């Protein structure tokens, strides 16, 4: 591989997932190349929603202040039928377990502009636009990418974040699993002169004559989605006259709104059958696509990046064996299938057009008081599959506010920073034997004793600022909790199980200097 550009990781694709992954890797000290086939960022809106977990992921790389200027919380989301009757009411006004708003709306070009500025300002990242990957080859030392300008680029690992028509996935020959759930929807993005009339309204109109979505597209924008009916052609629906006709009942016209785009999307439900081939990975839309009804498309891609970033970091630093990276796919595909299942289940309800089925749906929802917990089909909660996960872990970890001995106060990631964290109600010497603690510390694990607010703090102590973390632990019967760098719970236990829990953590990490037996 001599005579070529060399990096720790080459990321193919400069969308939100590729840029986020690159920023996480660069923050850990690694040299990253981003290869993007398009000469300039895509200028039109696409994704418009992220949840509290993804807000935490963005805050982990200090994007929260910049994103506050281009995002809008979505405190209420409602489903109504053609007559205007309330079918479902989602109250998203509280913060989620990750400590951020449950739902946030945005315009993707603005988000990408923020990420692009951060990428260009980072000396560890080389961003190259207008170059296309044409071939790849790999051996035990790394991967070589051939580019369409005749150049070559080498990296220890490559991650394809290059979208639904992924070149990387195609070069690897990875097949997709298809669920066969597919509908055409016209996606319309507008900039009304006066958005005050919309307030924070986010609405799903379950009208069999035309299922319609009306939500925020970020500050100053409104997103409309109209399902294509069987007798309509794509060309007919994308005609500007037809688009304005669909917007007219909502009070929008060329005189009071700008039409940013109107394009037909075919929503599908699919995922790649493998997410790793040797030293090459796929993430984001390259690995999966789903209907938009749960707002989890981009969110799932950012979860992919957060999961892979901390594991690549440990392997690149020589702390953990390459085998650790196998857990990326096994963990994420299980979680991803849950997200797709939720999206499909919602879509099956929303997309109904049969009059009898619609009448039964409306009657059931109204009688249940528009309560999602009583109406929607049961769906398994999102949970990581097998990997670096104890039997008690796999879910998103609760993120509390804490105060450190240095005087920093805030949500955990902002006060302490992201890392592999062991939180305990006792000191590290009391939670496990010396060898296990030493091995985990060598891998970068941090041990924290949680104390009541107002108590004196030692170097490895944090105070429960709001008085909710310690009661949360006591109620669950947990003396020890292990949180991964991506914000997921590895596992939790009482004091008697601490040594076994931490030994399993050391084993799952595939440490190159494992704890003594």
Coordinates of C-alpha atoms in Angstrom, one line a residue:
X1 CA 0.0 0.0 0.0
X2 CA 3.0 2.3 -0.4
X3 CA 2.6 5.6 -2.2
X4 CA -1.0 6.2 -1.3
X5 CA -2.8 8.4 1.2
X6 CA -3.1 6.5 4.6
X7 CA -5.6 7.0 7.3
X8 CA -6.9 5.1 10.4
X9 CA -10.4 5.1 9.0
X10 CA -11.8 6.1 5.6
X11 CA -15.5 7.0 5.6
X12 CA -17.3 6.9 2.3
X13 CA -20.2 9.4 2.3
X14 CA -20.4 12.9 3.8
X15 CA -24.0 12.8 5.1
X16 CA -25.0 13.2 8.7
X17 CA -23.9 9.7 9.6
X18 CA -20.5 9.8 7.9
X19 CA -19.6 13.2 9.3
X20 CA -20.8 12.3 12.8
X21 CA -18.8 9.1 12.8
X22 CA -15.7 11.0 11.6
X23 CA -16.0 13.6 14.3
X24 CA -16.3 11.0 17.0
X25 CA -13.2 9.2 15.7
X26 CA -11.3 12.4 15.3
X27 CA -12.2 13.4 18.8
X28 CA -10.6 10.2 20.0
X29 CA -7.4 11.1 18.2
X30 CA -7.6 9.2 14.9
X31 CA -6.9 10.3 11.4
X32 CA -10.0 10.1 9.2
X33 CA -10.6 10.6 5.5
X34 CA -14.1 11.3 4.1
X35 CA -14.7 10.6 0.5
X36 CA -17.9 12.0 -1.0
X37 CA -19.0 11.6 -4.6
X38 CA -21.0 14.8 -4.7
X39 CA -19.1 18.1 -5.2
X40 CA -21.4 20.0 -2.8
X41 CA -23.8 19.1 0.1
X42 CA -27.3 18.2 -1.0
X43 CA -29.2 21.5 -0.7
X44 CA -32.8 20.2 -0.1
X45 CA -34.5 18.9 3.1
X46 CA -34.7 15.2 3.8
X47 CA -34.8 14.0 7.5
X48 CA -36.6 16.4 9.8
X49 CA -36.7 14.6 13.2
X50 CA -34.4 13.3 15.9
X51 CA -35.1 12.0 19.4
X52 CA -33.5 12.6 22.9
X53 CA -31.0 9.8 22.4
X54 CA -29.7 11.5 19.2
X55 CA -29.7 14.9 20.9
X56 CA -27.4 13.3 23.5
X57 CA -25.2 11.9 20.7
X58 CA -24.9 15.4 19.2
X59 CA -24.2 17.0 22.5
X60 CA -21.4 14.5 23.1
X61 CA -19.4 16.4 20.4
X62 CA -20.6 19.8 21.7
X63 CA -23.1 20.5 18.9
X64 CA -25.9 21.4 21.2
X65 CA -25.4 25.2 21.1
X66 CA -25.1 25.4 17.3
X67 CA -28.1 23.1 16.9
X68 CA -30.3 25.1 19.2
X69 CA -30.4 27.8 16.6
X70 CA -31.7 25.6 13.8
X71 CA -34.0 23.1 15.7
X72 CA -37.5 23.2 17.2
X73 CA -38.9 21.0 19.9
X74 CA -42.1 19.0 19.0
X75 CA -44.0 18.8 22.3
X76 CA -47.2 17.4 20.8
X77 CA -47.9 14.9 18.0
X78 CA -51.5 14.0 17.2
X79 CA -53.4 11.7 14.9
X80 CA -56.8 12.8 13.7
X81 CA -59.3 11.3 11.3
X82 CA -61.0 13.0 8.3
X83 CA -63.7 14.5 10.6
X84 CA -61.0 16.0 12.9
X85 CA -61.6 13.5 15.7
X86 CA -58.6 12.9 17.9
X87 CA -57.3 9.3 17.4
X88 CA -54.0 9.5 19.2
X89 CA -52.3 12.0 21.4
X90 CA -48.5 11.9 22.0
X91 CA -47.3 14.2 24.8
X92 CA -43.6 14.8 24.1
X93 CA -43.3 17.9 26.3
X94 CA -41.0 16.2 28.9
X95 CA -37.4 15.4 28.4
X96 CA -36.5 11.8 27.6
X97 CA -34.2 9.4 29.6
X98 CA -31.2 10.8 27.8
X99 CA -31.9 14.3 29.3
X100 CA -33.0 16.0 26.1
X101 CA -36.4 16.8 24.4
X102 CA -38.2 13.6 23.3
X103 CA -38.7 15.0 19.8
X104 CA -36.8 17.8 17.9
X105 CA -37.5 19.0 14.4
X106 CA -34.9 20.4 12.0
X107 CA -33.9 20.9 8.3
X108 CA -31.2 18.5 7.2
X109 CA -29.2 21.0 5.0
X110 CA -28.8 23.2 8.1
X111 CA -27.7 20.2 10.2
X112 CA -25.2 19.2 7.5
X113 CA -23.9 22.7 7.3
X114 CA -23.1 22.6 11.1
X115 CA -21.4 19.2 10.7
X116 CA -19.5 20.3 7.6
X117 CA -18.1 23.3 9.4
X118 CA -16.9 21.1 12.3
X119 CA -15.4 18.6 9.9
X120 CA -13.5 21.2 7.9
X121 CA -12.2 22.8 11.1
X122 CA -10.8 19.5 12.5
X123 CA -7.2 18.9 11.5
X124 CA -7.6 15.1 11.9
X125 CA -10.2 14.9 9.2
X126 CA -9.6 15.1 5.4
X127 CA -12.8 15.8 3.6
X128 CA -12.7 15.3 -0.2
X129 CA -15.8 16.0 -2.3
X130 CA -16.3 15.1 -5.9
X131 CA -14.4 11.8 -5.7
X132 CA -16.1 8.4 -6.3
X133 CA -15.0 5.0 -5.0
X134 CA -14.7 2.6 -7.9
X135 CA -13.1 -0.5 -6.2
X136 CA -11.8 -1.8 -2.9
X137 CA -9.4 -4.4 -1.8
X138 CA -8.4 -5.5 1.7
X139 CA -5.9 -7.7 3.4
X140 CA -4.8 -8.3 7.0
X141 CA -3.2 -4.8 7.2
X142 CA -5.9 -2.6 5.8
X143 CA -8.1 -1.6 2.9
X144 CA -7.2 0.1 -0.4
X145 CA -9.8 2.3 -2.1
X146 CA -9.5 3.1 -5.8
X147 CA -11.0 6.4 -6.8
X148 CA -12.4 7.7 -10.1
X149 CA -9.6 10.3 -10.4
X150 CA -7.0 7.5 -10.7
X151 CA -5.8 7.9 -7.1
X152 CA -5.7 5.4 -4.3
X153 CA -6.4 5.8 -0.6
X154 CA -5.5 3.3 2.2
X155 CA -7.0 2.9 5.7
X156 CA -7.0 0.4 8.5
X157 CA -10.8 0.3 8.3
X158 CA -13.4 1.6 5.9
X159 CA -17.0 2.5 6.7
X160 CA -19.6 2.9 3.9
X161 CA -22.0 5.6 4.9
X162 CA -23.0 6.3 1.3
X163 CA -26.8 5.9 1.3
X164 CA -29.5 3.6 0.1
X165 CA -27.7 3.0 -3.2
X166 CA -24.4 2.4 -1.4
X167 CA -21.3 1.8 -3.6
X168 CA -19.5 0.1 -0.7
X169 CA -22.4 -2.3 -0.1
X170 CA -22.5 -3.1 -3.8
X171 CA -18.8 -3.7 -4.0
X172 CA -19.0 -6.1 -1.1
X173 CA -22.0 -7.9 -2.7
X174 CA -24.1 -7.7 0.5
X175 CA -27.8 -8.6 0.0
X176 CA -30.7 -6.9 1.7
X177 CA -33.6 -8.5 3.6
X178 CA -36.9 -7.0 2.3
X179 CA -40.1 -6.9 4.3
X180 CA -42.2 -6.0 1.3
X181 CA -43.9 -3.0 3.0
X182 CA -43.8 -0.2 0.4
X183 CA -45.8 2.9 -0.3
X184 CA -45.3 6.0 -2.4
X185 CA -45.6 9.4 -0.7
X186 CA -45.1 12.8 -2.0
X187 CA -42.8 14.8 0.3
X188 CA -43.3 18.5 0.2
X189 CA -41.2 21.1 2.0
X190 CA -42.4 24.7 2.3
X191 CA -41.3 28.0 3.9
X192 CA -44.5 29.9 4.8
X193 CA -44.3 33.6 5.2
X194 CA -46.0 33.3 8.6
X195 CA -45.4 30.1 10.6
X196 CA -46.9 31.5 13.8
X197 CA -50.3 30.0 12.9
X198 CA -48.8 26.6 13.0
X199 CA -47.3 27.0 16.5
X200 CA -45.7 23.6 17.4
X201 CA -48.4 21.5 15.7
X202 CA -47.4 18.1 14.4
X203 CA -50.2 16.2 12.9
X204 CA -51.0 12.9 11.2
X205 CA -54.3 13.1 9.2
X206 CA -55.6 9.5 8.9
X207 CA -58.0 10.3 6.1
X208 CA -58.6 7.3 3.8
X209 CA -59.2 9.7 0.9
X210 CA -55.6 10.9 1.3
X211 CA -53.4 10.0 4.3
X212 CA -51.4 13.1 5.1
X213 CA -48.6 14.2 7.4
X214 CA -48.2 17.8 8.5
X215 CA -45.1 18.5 10.8
X216 CA -42.5 21.1 11.5
X217 CA -39.5 21.0 9.1
X218 CA -37.4 23.1 11.6
X219 CA -37.8 26.8 12.4
X220 CA -39.6 28.6 9.6
X221 CA -40.5 25.4 7.7
X222 CA -43.4 23.0 7.3
X223 CA -43.2 19.5 6.0
X224 CA -46.2 17.9 4.2
X225 CA -46.4 14.3 3.1
X226 CA -49.2 13.0 0.9
X227 CA -49.8 9.3 0.1
X228 CA -50.1 8.5 -3.6
X229 CA -53.4 6.9 -4.5
X230 CA -53.6 3.9 -6.8
X231 CA -54.9 5.9 -9.8
X232 CA -52.3 8.6 -9.6
X233 CA -48.9 8.7 -11.5
X234 CA -45.7 10.1 -10.0
X235 CA -45.5 12.7 -12.8
X236 CA -49.0 13.9 -12.0
X237 CA -48.3 14.3 -8.2
X238 CA -45.0 16.1 -8.7
X239 CA -46.6 18.7 -11.0
X240 CA -46.3 22.0 -9.2
X241 CA -50.0 22.8 -10.0
X242 CA -51.0 19.5 -8.2
X243 CA -48.7 20.3 -5.3
X244 CA -50.2 23.7 -4.7
X245 CA -53.6 22.1 -5.0
X246 CA -52.8 19.7 -2.2
X247 CA -51.4 22.6 -0.1
X248 CA -54.4 24.9 -0.6
X249 CA -56.6 23.3 2.1
X250 CA -53.8 24.2 4.5
X251 CA -53.8 27.8 3.6
X252 CA -50.7 27.8 1.5
X253 CA -50.3 29.3 -2.0
X254 CA -47.5 30.7 -4.1
X255 CA -48.4 34.1 -2.7
X256 CA -47.7 33.3 0.9
X257 CA -45.2 30.4 0.8
X258 CA -42.0 29.2 -0.9
X259 CA -42.0 25.6 -2.2
X260 CA -38.5 24.2 -1.5
X261 CA -39.1 20.8 -3.0
X262 CA -41.8 18.3 -3.9
X263 CA -40.6 14.8 -4.7
X264 CA -42.0 11.3 -4.6
X265 CA -40.4 8.8 -2.2
X266 CA -41.0 5.1 -2.1
X267 CA -40.8 4.1 1.5
X268 CA -39.4 0.6 2.1
X269 CA -38.4 -1.6 5.0
X270 CA -35.1 -3.5 4.5
X271 CA -31.8 -4.1 6.1
X272 CA -28.4 -5.6 5.1
X273 CA -27.8 -9.2 5.9
X274 CA -24.3 -8.4 7.2
X275 CA -22.8 -5.1 8.3
X276 CA -19.2 -6.2 8.2
X277 CA -16.9 -7.8 5.7
X278 CA -13.4 -8.0 7.0
X279 CA -12.2 -4.5 7.6
X280 CA -15.1 -2.8 5.8
X281 CA -18.4 -1.8 7.5
X282 CA -21.6 -0.2 6.4
X283 CA -23.8 2.2 8.4
X284 CA -26.9 4.4 8.0
X285 CA -29.0 4.1 4.9
X286 CA -26.3 1.8 3.4
X287 CA -27.3 -0.8 6.0
X288 CA -31.0 -0.1 6.4
X289 CA -34.0 1.8 5.2
X290 CA -37.4 2.2 6.9
X291 CA -40.7 4.0 6.5
X292 CA -40.7 7.5 8.1
X293 CA -43.7 7.0 10.5
X294 CA -41.6 6.6 13.7
X295 CA -39.0 9.2 12.6
X296 CA -36.1 6.8 13.1
X297 CA -34.3 6.7 9.8
X298 CA -31.5 9.2 10.4
X299 CA -31.6 8.4 14.2
X300 CA -30.8 4.8 13.4
X301 CA -27.8 5.8 11.3
X302 CA -26.4 8.0 14.1
X303 CA -26.8 5.1 16.5
X304 CA -24.8 3.0 14.1
X305 CA -22.0 5.6 14.1
X306 CA -22.0 6.0 17.9
X307 CA -21.8 2.2 18.3
X308 CA -19.0 1.7 15.8
X309 CA -17.0 4.8 16.8
X310 CA -16.1 3.7 20.4
X311 CA -15.2 0.2 19.3
X312 CA -13.0 1.3 16.4
X313 CA -11.3 3.6 18.9
X314 CA -10.4 0.8 21.3
X315 CA -9.2 -1.5 18.4
X316 CA -7.1 1.2 16.8
X317 CA -5.5 2.0 20.1
X318 CA -4.5 -1.6 20.5
X319 CA -6.6 -2.0 23.7
X320 CA -9.0 -4.5 22.3
X321 CA -8.8 -7.2 19.7
X322 CA -10.4 -6.8 16.2
X323 CA -12.9 -9.4 17.2
X324 CA -14.7 -6.7 19.3
X325 CA -15.9 -5.2 16.0
X326 CA -18.1 -8.2 15.2
X327 CA -20.4 -6.9 18.0
X328 CA -21.3 -3.9 15.9
X329 CA -23.6 -5.8 13.5
X330 CA -25.0 -8.2 16.1
X331 CA -26.0 -5.4 18.4
X332 CA -27.3 -2.9 15.9
X333 CA -29.3 -5.3 13.6
X334 CA -31.5 -6.4 16.5
X335 CA -32.1 -2.8 17.6
X336 CA -32.7 -1.7 14.0
X337 CA -35.2 -4.5 13.4
X338 CA -37.2 -3.1 16.3
X339 CA -37.2 0.4 14.8
X340 CA -38.3 -0.9 11.4
X341 CA -41.0 -3.0 13.1
X342 CA -42.3 0.1 14.9
X343 CA -42.3 2.1 11.7
X344 CA -44.1 -0.6 9.7
X345 CA -46.7 -1.1 12.5
X346 CA -47.5 2.6 12.5
X347 CA -47.6 2.8 8.7
X348 CA -50.0 -0.1 8.5
X349 CA -52.4 2.0 10.7
X350 CA -51.8 5.3 8.9
X351 CA -52.0 4.0 5.4
X352 CA -55.4 2.4 5.7
X353 CA -57.8 3.3 2.9
X354 CA -60.5 0.6 3.2
X355 CA -63.6 2.3 4.6
X356 CA -64.6 -0.6 6.9
X357 CA -61.1 -1.0 8.3
X358 CA -60.8 2.8 8.8
X359 CA -64.1 3.0 10.6
X360 CA -63.0 0.2 13.0
X361 CA -59.6 1.8 13.5
X362 CA -61.2 5.2 14.4
X363 CA -63.8 3.7 16.7
X364 CA -61.2 1.7 18.6
X365 CA -58.9 4.6 19.0
X366 CA -61.6 7.1 20.1
X367 CA -63.0 4.6 22.6
X368 CA -59.5 4.1 24.1
X369 CA -59.2 7.8 24.7
X370 CA -56.5 8.4 22.1
X371 CA -54.0 6.7 24.4
X372 CA -51.1 5.3 22.4
X373 CA -50.4 2.7 25.2
X374 CA -53.9 1.3 24.8
X375 CA -54.3 1.5 21.0
X376 CA -51.1 0.8 19.2
X377 CA -50.0 -2.7 18.5
X378 CA -47.5 -4.1 21.0
X379 CA -43.9 -3.6 19.9
X380 CA -40.8 -5.0 21.6
X381 CA -38.7 -2.1 23.1
X382 CA -35.5 -1.2 21.2
X383 CA -32.8 -3.4 22.7
X384 CA -29.2 -4.2 21.5
X385 CA -28.5 -7.7 20.4
X386 CA -25.7 -9.9 21.6
X387 CA -22.3 -8.2 22.0
X388 CA -20.9 -6.0 24.7
X389 CA -24.1 -6.4 26.6
X390 CA -24.9 -8.1 29.9
X391 CA -28.2 -9.8 30.5
X392 CA -29.4 -6.8 32.4
X393 CA -28.3 -4.3 29.8
X394 CA -28.9 -3.3 26.2
X395 CA -31.2 -0.3 26.7
X396 CA -30.4 3.4 26.6
X397 CA -29.0 4.4 29.9
X398 CA -30.6 7.1 32.0
X399 CA -28.5 10.3 31.8
X400 CA -28.6 12.3 35.1
X401 CA -27.3 15.7 36.1
X402 CA -24.2 15.5 38.3
X403 CA -21.6 17.7 39.9
X404 CA -17.9 16.8 39.8
X405 CA -15.1 17.6 42.2
X406 CA -13.9 20.2 39.8
X407 CA -17.2 22.0 40.1
X408 CA -18.7 21.1 36.7
X409 CA -22.4 20.6 36.8
X410 CA -24.7 19.4 34.1
X411 CA -25.9 16.3 32.3
X412 CA -23.4 13.5 32.7
X413 CA -21.8 13.8 29.2
X414 CA -21.2 17.5 29.6
X415 CA -20.1 17.5 33.3
X416 CA -17.9 14.3 33.0
X417 CA -17.5 13.6 29.3
X418 CA -18.3 10.4 27.4
X419 CA -16.5 7.2 28.2
X420 CA -16.9 3.7 29.5
X421 CA -18.2 4.5 33.0
X422 CA -18.7 2.4 36.1
X423 CA -21.1 4.2 38.5
X424 CA -21.3 2.8 42.0
X425 CA -22.6 3.7 45.4
X426 CA -19.2 2.5 46.8
X427 CA -15.6 3.1 45.8
X428 CA -13.9 1.2 42.9
X429 CA -11.9 -0.9 45.4
X430 CA -15.1 -2.3 46.8
X431 CA -16.8 -3.2 43.5
X432 CA -14.3 -5.7 42.2
X433 CA -10.9 -7.3 42.6
X434 CA -7.7 -5.3 41.6
X435 CA -6.9 -7.2 38.4
X436 CA -10.3 -6.6 36.9
X437 CA -10.3 -2.9 37.8
X438 CA -6.8 -2.5 36.5
X439 CA -7.6 -4.2 33.2
X440 CA -10.7 -2.1 32.6
X441 CA -8.8 1.1 33.6
X442 CA -6.2 0.2 31.0
X443 CA -9.0 0.1 28.4
X444 CA -10.1 3.6 29.4
X445 CA -12.9 2.7 31.9
X446 CA -13.6 5.3 34.5
X447 CA -14.9 4.5 38.0
X448 CA -17.2 6.9 39.8
X449 CA -18.6 6.9 43.3
X450 CA -22.0 8.6 43.4
X451 CA -22.8 10.5 46.6
X452 CA -25.6 12.8 47.8
X453 CA -25.5 16.4 46.7
X454 CA -23.7 18.7 49.1
X455 CA -21.2 16.0 50.3
X456 CA -17.4 16.6 49.9
X457 CA -16.2 15.1 46.6
X458 CA -13.0 13.2 45.9
X459 CA -11.3 13.0 42.5
X460 CA -13.5 10.0 41.4
X461 CA -16.7 11.2 43.1
X462 CA -19.8 12.7 41.5
X463 CA -22.7 14.3 43.3
X464 CA -26.3 13.5 42.5
X465 CA -27.2 17.1 41.6
X466 CA -31.0 16.8 41.3
X467 CA -31.4 14.0 43.9
X468 CA -32.8 11.5 41.3
X469 CA -29.9 9.3 40.4
X470 CA -29.4 7.6 43.8
X471 CA -33.2 7.0 44.3
X472 CA -33.2 5.6 40.7
X473 CA -30.4 3.1 41.6
X474 CA -31.9 2.2 45.0
X475 CA -35.4 1.5 43.5
X476 CA -33.8 -0.8 40.9
X477 CA -31.6 -2.5 43.5
X478 CA -28.4 -1.5 41.7
X479 CA -25.2 -0.7 43.5
X480 CA -23.2 -0.8 40.3
X481 CA -24.1 0.4 36.8
X482 CA -21.9 0.2 33.7
X483 CA -22.6 2.7 30.9
X484 CA -20.9 2.4 27.5
X485 CA -19.5 5.4 25.5
X486 CA -22.5 5.3 23.2
X487 CA -24.9 5.9 26.1
X488 CA -26.2 2.3 26.3
X489 CA -26.3 0.3 29.5
X490 CA -23.9 -2.6 29.6
X491 CA -25.4 -4.0 32.8
X492 CA -26.2 -3.3 36.4
X493 CA -26.2 -5.3 39.7
X494 CA -26.0 -5.2 43.4
X495 CA -22.7 -5.2 45.2
X496 CA -22.5 -9.0 45.5
X497 CA -22.6 -9.3 41.7
X498 CA -20.1 -6.6 40.8
X499 CA -17.0 -8.7 40.3
X500 CA -18.9 -11.1 37.9
X501 CA -20.4 -8.1 36.0
X502 CA -17.1 -6.4 35.5
X503 CA -15.4 -9.7 34.5
X504 CA -18.0 -10.2 31.9
X505 CA -17.4 -6.7 30.6
X506 CA -13.7 -7.3 30.3
X507 CA -14.4 -10.6 28.4
X508 CA -16.9 -8.9 26.1
X509 CA -14.4 -6.1 25.2
X510 CA -11.9 -8.7 23.9
X511 CA -9.1 -6.9 25.8
X512 CA -5.6 -7.5 24.5
X513 CA -4.4 -7.5 28.1
X514 CA -7.3 -9.4 29.8
X515 CA -7.9 -9.5 33.5
X516 CA -6.3 -12.4 35.3
X517 CA -8.5 -15.4 35.9

